[in-house]
Coordinates of N, CA and C in Angstrom, one line a residue:
V1 N 15.1 60.8 -22.5 CA 14.1 60.2 -21.6 C 14.8 58.9 -21.1
N2 N 14.7 58.8 -19.7 CA 15.3 57.6 -19.0 C 14.2 56.5 -18.9
Y3 N 14.2 55.6 -19.8 CA 13.1 54.6 -19.8 C 13.3 53.6 -18.7
D4 N 14.6 53.3 -18.2 CA 14.7 52.5 -17.1 C 14.0 52.9 -15.8
T5 N 14.0 54.2 -15.6 CA 13.3 54.8 -14.4 C 11.9 54.7 -14.7
I6 N 11.4 55.1 -15.8 CA 9.9 55.0 -16.1 C 9.5 53.5 -16.0
Y7 N 10.2 52.6 -16.5 CA 9.9 51.2 -16.4 C 9.8 50.7 -15.0
A8 N 10.8 51.0 -14.2 CA 10.8 50.7 -12.8 C 9.6 51.2 -12.0
T9 N 9.3 52.6 -12.3 CA 8.2 53.2 -11.7 C 6.8 52.6 -12.0
L10 N 6.7 52.3 -13.3 CA 5.4 51.6 -13.7 C 5.3 50.2 -13.2
A11 N 6.4 49.4 -13.1 CA 6.4 48.1 -12.5 C 6.0 48.2 -11.1
L12 N 6.6 49.1 -10.4 CA 6.2 49.3 -8.9 C 4.8 49.6 -8.7
Q13 N 4.3 50.5 -9.5 CA 2.9 51.0 -9.4 C 2.0 49.8 -9.7
A14 N 2.3 49.0 -10.8 CA 1.4 47.9 -11.2 C 1.4 46.9 -10.1
S15 N 2.5 46.6 -9.5 CA 2.6 45.5 -8.5 C 1.8 46.0 -7.3
F16 N 2.0 47.3 -6.9 CA 1.3 47.8 -5.7 C -0.2 47.8 -6.0
L17 N -0.7 48.2 -7.2 CA -2.1 48.1 -7.5 C -2.6 46.7 -7.5
A18 N -1.9 45.7 -8.0 CA -2.2 44.4 -8.0 C -2.4 43.8 -6.6
G19 N -1.4 44.2 -5.7 CA -1.5 43.9 -4.3 C -2.7 44.3 -3.6
V20 N -3.0 45.6 -3.8 CA -4.2 46.2 -3.3 C -5.5 45.5 -3.7
C21 N -5.5 45.2 -5.0 CA -6.7 44.5 -5.5 C -6.8 43.1 -4.9
F22 N -5.7 42.4 -4.8 CA -5.8 41.1 -4.1 C -6.2 41.1 -2.7
M23 N -5.7 42.2 -1.9 CA -6.1 42.4 -0.6 C -7.6 42.6 -0.4
V24 N -8.1 43.5 -1.2 CA -9.5 43.8 -1.2 C -10.3 42.5 -1.5
M25 N -9.9 41.8 -2.6 CA -10.6 40.6 -3.0 C -10.5 39.6 -1.8
G26 N -9.4 39.5 -1.1 CA -9.3 38.5 0.0 C -10.2 39.0 1.1
L27 N -10.3 40.3 1.5 CA -11.2 40.8 2.5 C -12.7 40.5 2.2
L28 N -13.0 40.5 0.9 CA -14.4 40.4 0.4 C -14.7 38.9 0.1
R29 N -13.7 38.0 0.4 CA -13.9 36.6 0.3 C -14.2 36.2 -1.2
M30 N -13.4 36.8 -2.1 CA -13.6 36.5 -3.5 C -12.5 35.6 -4.1
G31 N -12.0 34.8 -3.3 CA -11.0 33.8 -3.8 C -11.5 32.9 -4.9
F32 N -12.8 32.7 -5.1 CA -13.3 31.8 -6.1 C -13.0 32.4 -7.5
V33 N -12.6 33.6 -7.6 CA -12.3 34.2 -8.9 C -11.0 33.5 -9.5
T34 N -10.2 33.0 -8.7 CA -9.0 32.3 -9.2 C -9.3 31.1 -10.0
I35 N -10.5 30.6 -9.9 CA -11.0 29.4 -10.7 C -10.9 29.8 -12.1
F36 N -11.1 31.1 -12.5 CA -11.2 31.5 -13.8 C -9.8 31.7 -14.4
L37 N -8.8 31.7 -13.6 CA -7.4 31.8 -14.1 C -6.8 30.5 -14.5
S38 N -6.1 30.3 -15.6 CA -5.7 29.0 -15.9 C -4.5 28.6 -15.0
H39 N -4.2 27.3 -15.0 CA -3.2 26.7 -14.2 C -1.8 27.3 -14.6
A40 N -1.6 27.5 -15.8 CA -0.4 28.0 -16.4 C -0.1 29.4 -15.9
V41 N -1.2 30.2 -15.8 CA -1.0 31.6 -15.3 C -0.6 31.6 -13.8
I42 N -1.3 30.8 -13.1 CA -1.0 30.8 -11.6 C 0.4 30.1 -11.3
S43 N 0.7 29.1 -12.1 CA 2.0 28.5 -12.0 C 3.1 29.4 -12.3
G44 N 2.9 30.1 -13.4 CA 4.0 31.1 -13.9 C 4.2 32.2 -12.9
F45 N 3.1 32.7 -12.4 CA 3.2 33.8 -11.4 C 3.9 33.3 -10.2
T46 N 3.6 32.2 -9.6 CA 4.1 31.6 -8.4 C 5.6 31.4 -8.7
S47 N 6.0 30.7 -9.8 CA 7.3 30.4 -10.1 C 8.2 31.6 -10.2
G48 N 7.6 32.7 -10.9 CA 8.4 33.9 -11.1 C 8.7 34.6 -9.7
A49 N 7.6 34.6 -8.9 CA 7.8 35.2 -7.6 C 8.9 34.4 -6.8
A50 N 8.8 33.1 -6.9 CA 9.8 32.2 -6.1 C 11.3 32.5 -6.6
I51 N 11.4 32.6 -7.9 CA 12.7 32.9 -8.4 C 13.2 34.2 -8.0
I52 N 12.4 35.2 -8.0 CA 12.9 36.6 -7.6 C 13.2 36.6 -6.1
I53 N 12.4 36.0 -5.3 CA 12.6 36.0 -3.9 C 13.9 35.2 -3.6
A54 N 14.1 34.0 -4.3 CA 15.3 33.2 -4.0 C 16.6 34.0 -4.5
L55 N 16.5 34.7 -5.6 CA 17.7 35.4 -6.0 C 18.0 36.6 -5.2
S56 N 17.0 37.2 -4.6 CA 17.2 38.3 -3.6 C 17.9 37.8 -2.3
Q57 N 17.8 36.5 -2.0 CA 18.3 36.0 -0.7 C 19.7 35.4 -1.0
V58 N 20.2 35.2 -2.2 CA 21.4 34.6 -2.5 C 22.6 35.3 -1.8
K59 N 22.6 36.6 -1.7 CA 23.7 37.3 -1.1 C 23.9 36.8 0.4
Y60 N 22.9 36.5 1.0 CA 23.1 36.0 2.5 C 23.8 34.6 2.5
I61 N 23.5 33.8 1.5 CA 24.1 32.4 1.6 C 25.5 32.5 1.0
L62 N 25.8 33.4 0.1 CA 27.1 33.4 -0.5 C 28.1 34.3 0.3
G63 N 27.5 35.2 1.2 CA 28.4 35.9 2.1 C 28.9 37.2 1.6
Y64 N 28.4 37.7 0.5 CA 28.9 39.0 0.0 C 27.8 39.8 -0.5
S65 N 28.0 41.1 -0.5 CA 27.0 42.1 -1.1 C 26.9 42.0 -2.6
I66 N 25.6 41.9 -3.0 CA 25.3 41.8 -4.5 C 24.5 43.0 -4.8
P67 N 24.9 43.8 -5.8 CA 24.1 45.0 -6.2 C 22.7 44.6 -6.7
Q68 N 21.6 45.1 -6.2 CA 20.3 44.8 -6.6 C 20.0 45.3 -8.0
D69 N 19.1 44.5 -8.8 CA 18.7 45.0 -10.0 C 17.3 44.5 -10.2
N70 N 16.5 45.2 -11.1 CA 15.1 44.8 -11.3 C 15.0 43.8 -12.5
Q71 N 16.0 43.3 -13.1 CA 16.0 42.4 -14.2 C 16.8 41.1 -13.7
V72 N 16.2 40.0 -13.9 CA 16.8 38.7 -13.4 C 18.2 38.5 -14.1
Q73 N 18.3 38.7 -15.4 CA 19.6 38.4 -16.0 C 20.7 39.3 -15.5
L74 N 20.4 40.6 -15.2 CA 21.4 41.5 -14.7 C 21.7 41.1 -13.2
L75 N 20.7 40.7 -12.5 CA 21.0 40.2 -11.1 C 21.9 39.0 -11.1
L76 N 21.7 38.1 -12.0 CA 22.6 36.9 -12.1 C 24.0 37.4 -12.5
K77 N 24.1 38.3 -13.5 CA 25.4 38.8 -13.9 C 26.1 39.5 -12.6
N78 N 25.4 40.2 -11.8 CA 25.9 40.8 -10.6 C 26.4 39.7 -9.6
I79 N 25.7 38.7 -9.5 CA 26.1 37.5 -8.6 C 27.5 37.0 -9.1
F80 N 27.6 36.7 -10.3 CA 28.8 36.0 -10.8 C 29.9 37.1 -11.0
A81 N 29.6 38.3 -11.1 CA 30.7 39.3 -11.3 C 31.6 39.5 -10.0
N82 N 31.0 39.2 -8.9 CA 31.7 39.4 -7.6 C 32.0 38.1 -6.9
I83 N 32.0 37.0 -7.7 CA 32.1 35.7 -7.1 C 33.4 35.5 -6.3
E84 N 34.5 36.3 -6.5 CA 35.7 36.2 -5.8 C 35.5 36.7 -4.4
Q85 N 34.4 37.3 -4.0 CA 34.2 37.7 -2.6 C 33.4 36.6 -1.8
F86 N 33.3 35.4 -2.4 CA 32.6 34.3 -1.8 C 33.1 34.0 -0.5
N87 N 32.3 33.8 0.5 CA 32.7 33.5 1.9 C 32.3 32.0 2.2
W88 N 33.2 31.1 2.2 CA 32.9 29.7 2.4 C 32.2 29.4 3.7
K89 N 32.6 30.1 4.7 CA 32.1 29.9 6.1 C 30.6 30.2 6.1
T90 N 30.2 31.3 5.5 CA 28.8 31.7 5.5 C 28.0 30.6 4.7
F91 N 28.7 30.2 3.5 CA 28.0 29.2 2.7 C 27.7 27.9 3.4
V92 N 28.7 27.5 4.1 CA 28.6 26.2 4.8 C 27.5 26.3 6.0
L93 N 27.6 27.4 6.7 CA 26.6 27.6 7.8 C 25.1 27.7 7.2
G94 N 25.0 28.5 6.1 CA 23.7 28.6 5.5 C 23.2 27.4 4.9
T95 N 24.0 26.6 4.2 CA 23.6 25.3 3.6 C 23.3 24.3 4.7
G96 N 24.1 24.3 5.7 CA 23.8 23.4 6.9 C 22.5 23.6 7.5
C97 N 22.1 24.9 7.7 CA 20.8 25.3 8.3 C 19.7 24.9 7.4
I98 N 19.8 25.1 6.0 CA 18.8 24.7 5.1 C 18.6 23.2 5.1
L99 N 19.7 22.5 5.1 CA 19.6 21.0 5.1 C 19.0 20.5 6.4
T100 N 19.3 21.2 7.5 CA 18.7 20.8 8.8 C 17.1 21.0 8.7
L101 N 16.7 22.1 8.2 CA 15.3 22.4 8.1 C 14.5 21.4 7.2
V102 N 15.2 21.1 6.1 CA 14.6 20.0 5.1 C 14.6 18.7 5.8
G103 N 15.7 18.3 6.5 CA 15.7 17.1 7.2 C 14.7 17.0 8.3
L104 N 14.5 18.0 9.1 CA 13.4 18.0 10.1 C 12.0 17.9 9.5
K105 N 11.9 18.5 8.4 CA 10.5 18.4 7.8 C 10.3 17.0 7.3
Q106 N 11.3 16.3 6.7 CA 11.2 14.9 6.4 C 11.0 14.0 7.6
L107 N 11.6 14.3 8.6 CA 11.5 13.5 9.9 C 10.1 13.7 10.4
A108 N 9.5 14.9 10.4 CA 8.2 15.2 10.9 C 7.2 14.4 10.1
A109 N 7.4 14.3 8.7 CA 6.5 13.6 7.9 C 6.5 12.1 8.2
R110 N 7.6 11.6 8.7 CA 7.7 10.1 8.9 C 7.2 9.7 10.3
V111 N 7.3 10.6 11.2 CA 7.0 10.4 12.7 C 5.7 11.1 13.0
P112 N 4.6 10.3 13.1 CA 3.3 11.0 13.3 C 3.2 11.8 14.6
R113 N 4.1 11.5 15.6 CA 4.0 12.2 16.9 C 4.5 13.6 16.7
L114 N 5.4 13.9 15.7 CA 6.0 15.2 15.5 C 5.2 16.1 14.7
K115 N 4.0 15.7 14.2 CA 3.2 16.6 13.3 C 2.5 17.6 14.1

């Protein structure tokens, strides 16, 4: 029995079902239900989603293809396993764009006319 395939299938089905439930709750204006969830649960869910999204985008800023995996530790292993393919030009351009966006956000916060 291949448990990795079963695990991946169950995780996909659970996340799809949770998404459908959240969409239905959003359409029915049931956002008040989140009041009953603790801050730690909401914070952990949001942080986990942010980490997964950020790690899935790393390949674009490092400039080389990274094999995808459904486990964070294996994804990190894949990132560092192929680090010799690092493209410094892509990294400089990506980092420059991110810094420009962050700088413009800071500028907009300081200059009321730009809000």
